[in-house]
Coordinates of C-alpha atoms and ligand atoms in Angstrom, one line a residue:
M1 CA 3.1 11.9 -20.5
E2 CA 6.3 9.0 -21.1
Y3 CA 7.5 12.6 -23.2
M4 CA 7.1 14.7 -20.6
L5 CA 7.8 12.7 -17.0
S6 CA 11.6 11.8 -19.2
R7 CA 12.3 15.5 -19.2
I8 CA 11.7 16.0 -15.8
S9 CA 15.2 16.1 -14.6
L10 CA 16.0 18.6 -17.0
G11 CA 14.2 21.7 -14.2
D12 CA 12.2 23.3 -17.8
S13 CA 10.5 25.5 -15.5
N14 CA 6.9 24.5 -18.6
N15 CA 6.9 20.5 -17.4
P16 CA 3.5 20.8 -15.3
F17 CA 5.8 17.7 -13.8
D18 CA 9.1 17.7 -11.2
E19 CA 10.9 15.4 -9.0
D20 CA 8.3 14.6 -6.7
T21 CA 6.2 13.1 -10.0
Y22 CA 9.1 10.9 -10.1
I23 CA 9.0 9.9 -6.7
E24 CA 5.5 9.0 -6.5
L25 CA 6.9 7.3 -9.7
C26 CA 8.8 4.8 -7.0
R27 CA 7.6 1.3 -5.7
P28 CA 9.2 -0.2 -2.4
Y29 CA 10.4 -3.5 -2.1
C30 CA 8.7 -5.8 -0.1
P31 CA 11.6 -7.1 1.6
E32 CA 9.2 -9.9 2.1
C33 CA 8.5 -11.4 -1.4
M34 CA 10.6 -9.1 -3.4
S35 CA 7.8 -7.8 -5.7
T36 CA 6.7 -3.9 -5.7
Y37 CA 3.1 -4.3 -6.3
G38 CA 2.3 -1.6 -2.8
F39 CA 1.8 -0.8 0.7
Q40 CA -1.9 -0.2 1.6
E41 CA -1.8 2.2 5.1
I42 CA -3.7 0.4 7.7
R43 CA -5.0 2.6 10.7
V44 CA -3.3 -0.2 13.7
G45 CA -6.9 0.4 15.0
D46 CA -8.1 -1.6 12.0
L47 CA -5.4 -3.5 11.2
P48 CA -7.6 -7.7 11.2
E49 CA -6.7 -10.0 13.8
E50 CA -4.2 -11.8 11.5
D51 CA -2.3 -10.0 10.6
F52 CA -1.1 -9.5 14.9
V53 CA 2.4 -12.2 14.9
T54 CA 2.6 -13.9 18.0
D55 CA 5.1 -15.4 19.4
D56 CA 5.9 -18.1 21.8
H57 CA 6.8 -16.7 25.4
F58 CA 8.4 -19.1 28.6
D59 CA 5.8 -18.1 31.4
V60 CA 9.3 -18.5 33.8
D61 CA 6.5 -18.0 36.8
N62 CA 3.9 -21.1 35.7
L63 CA 6.6 -22.7 33.5
E64 CA 4.6 -22.6 30.2
V65 CA 4.8 -20.7 26.9
Q66 CA 2.4 -19.0 26.3
T67 CA 1.4 -17.1 22.9
V68 CA 2.2 -13.6 22.9
F69 CA 0.6 -10.9 19.6
L70 CA 3.2 -8.0 19.1
C71 CA 2.4 -5.0 18.5
P72 CA 3.0 -4.3 14.5
V73 CA 4.6 -0.3 15.9
C74 CA 7.0 -1.4 18.6
G75 CA 6.8 -5.0 18.5
E76 CA 5.8 -5.6 22.2
C77 CA 4.2 -8.7 23.8
H78 CA 0.9 -8.4 24.6
K79 CA -1.0 -11.1 26.3
T80 CA -4.6 -10.8 24.6
V81 CA -5.3 -9.4 20.3
E82 CA -7.2 -6.0 22.0
E83 CA -3.9 -5.2 23.6
A84 CA -2.2 -5.6 20.9
R85 CA -4.0 -3.5 19.2
N86 CA -4.0 -0.7 21.6
C87 CA 0.0 -0.7 22.3
C88 CA 0.2 2.4 19.7
I89 CA -4.0 2.6 17.9
E90 CA -3.4 5.8 16.5
E91 CA 0.1 4.8 14.5
S92 CA -0.3 3.4 10.8
V93 CA 0.9 0.4 9.9
Y94 CA 1.8 -0.5 5.6
K95 CA 0.5 -4.0 4.6
C96 CA 2.1 -5.6 1.6
L97 CA -0.4 -5.8 -1.2
N98 CA 1.2 -8.7 -2.6
C99 CA 2.1 -11.1 0.4
G100 CA 0.1 -8.6 3.1
K101 CA 3.8 -8.7 5.0
V102 CA 2.9 -5.6 7.6
I103 CA 5.7 -3.0 8.7
N104 CA 6.1 0.2 10.9
E105 CA 6.9 3.7 9.1
D106 CA 10.1 2.8 9.7
E107 CA 10.9 0.4 8.4
Y108 CA 8.5 1.7 5.3
N109 CA 10.5 4.5 5.0
D110 CA 13.9 2.8 4.8
L111 CA 12.7 0.5 1.6
D112 CA 14.8 0.6 -0.8
T113 CA 12.3 1.6 -4.0
T114 CA 13.0 1.4 -8.3
P115 CA 11.0 3.7 -10.9
E116 CA 7.0 1.4 -11.7
E117 CA 7.5 0.3 -14.9
V118 CA 4.3 2.4 -16.5
Y119 CA 2.5 0.7 -19.7
E120 CA -1.1 3.1 -20.2
W121 CA -1.4 6.5 -19.0
W122 CA -5.1 7.7 -17.7
A123 CA -6.4 10.8 -16.1
V124 CA -8.7 10.5 -14.1
S125 CA -10.4 12.9 -11.4
N126 CA -9.6 14.0 -8.3
W127 CA -12.3 11.5 -6.6
F128 CA -10.6 8.3 -7.5
G129 CA -7.3 9.6 -8.3
E130 CA -7.9 9.0 -4.4
K131 CA -9.2 6.2 -4.2
L132 CA -6.3 4.4 -6.6
K133 CA -3.4 5.3 -4.7
D134 CA -4.9 3.9 -1.2
Q135 CA -5.1 0.9 -3.1
G136 CA -1.1 0.9 -3.8
C137 CA -0.9 2.8 -7.4
I138 CA 0.7 5.1 -9.7
V139 CA -1.1 8.3 -9.3
V140 CA 0.1 11.8 -10.4
E141 CA -1.0 14.9 -10.0
S142 CA 0.1 17.9 -12.0
W143 CA -2.2 21.4 -12.1
G144 CA -5.0 20.0 -10.1
K145 CA -5.2 16.9 -12.7
S146 CA -5.0 13.8 -11.4
Y147 CA -3.1 10.6 -14.0
W148 CA -3.4 7.1 -13.2
G149 CA 0.2 5.3 -14.3
R150 CA -1.2 1.3 -15.1
T151 CA 1.5 -0.7 -15.3
T152 CA -0.7 -4.1 -16.6
T153 CA -2.1 -3.3 -20.5
G154 CA -4.5 -5.8 -22.6
Q155 CA -6.8 -7.0 -19.7
S156 CA -9.3 -4.2 -19.0
I157 CA -9.3 -2.0 -17.0
S158 CA -12.2 -4.1 -14.3
L159 CA -9.5 -7.0 -14.0
D160 CA -6.2 -5.0 -12.8
G161 CA -6.4 -5.5 -9.1
C162 CA -6.4 -1.8 -7.4
V163 CA -9.8 -1.3 -9.2
A164 CA -11.3 -4.7 -7.4
R165 CA -9.7 -3.1 -5.0
I166 CA -11.6 -0.4 -4.5
A167 CA -15.0 -2.2 -6.1
K168 CA -15.3 -4.9 -3.4
N169 CA -14.0 -1.5 -0.9
M170 CA -17.7 -0.1 -2.8
E171 CA -19.2 -3.1 -2.5
I172 CA -21.0 -2.1 -6.6
L173 CA -18.4 -5.9 -7.6
E174 CA -20.7 -7.5 -4.4
G175 CA -22.5 -10.5 -5.6
M176 CA -20.2 -10.6 -9.1
D177 CA -18.7 -14.8 -8.4
H178 CA -15.3 -13.6 -9.2
E179 CA -11.4 -13.9 -7.5
W180 CA -10.5 -11.1 -7.4
D181 CA -7.0 -12.1 -6.3
Ligands
ZN201 ZN1 3.9 -0.2 20.4
ZN202 ZN1 5.5 -8.6 0.5

């Protein structure tokens, strides 16, 4: 894997990986915490209430300060979380897996990136590859096969944050007494 990936820039047609693979290896920096932990894409309709940013708005009619909720996509102010969620409900936002910062798609596409250091490559099923990708993990595909680039090493795979979250989503680990984050 290392060898083939290192030869991407040579444009060898026998190389199963190309420039697109390289882009997959690049991780965006979070503008808030500067980590490259990754982002989760979330539909605004599925965004939890606590992820909506609030602001204090001075209401000139009633002469009082009101809390308003900002639409995470367009930034417009709304009186309730429901209104803020309904504003751009079909759009997606990106949430930092490290600090929880939520940004919109334009901001996400403008983030600086850096190639992630991969310690181990694992061949995984395409199904598991998709799940890992959803969790912000590095997964490259070639010729119908998926490869997962682990950025941690020396610990059991079940302790990897992304694997733990997948398991959690599938409720496999439900009831296990462990703090995963
Ligand atoms: Zn909006
Ligand atoms: Zn962050």
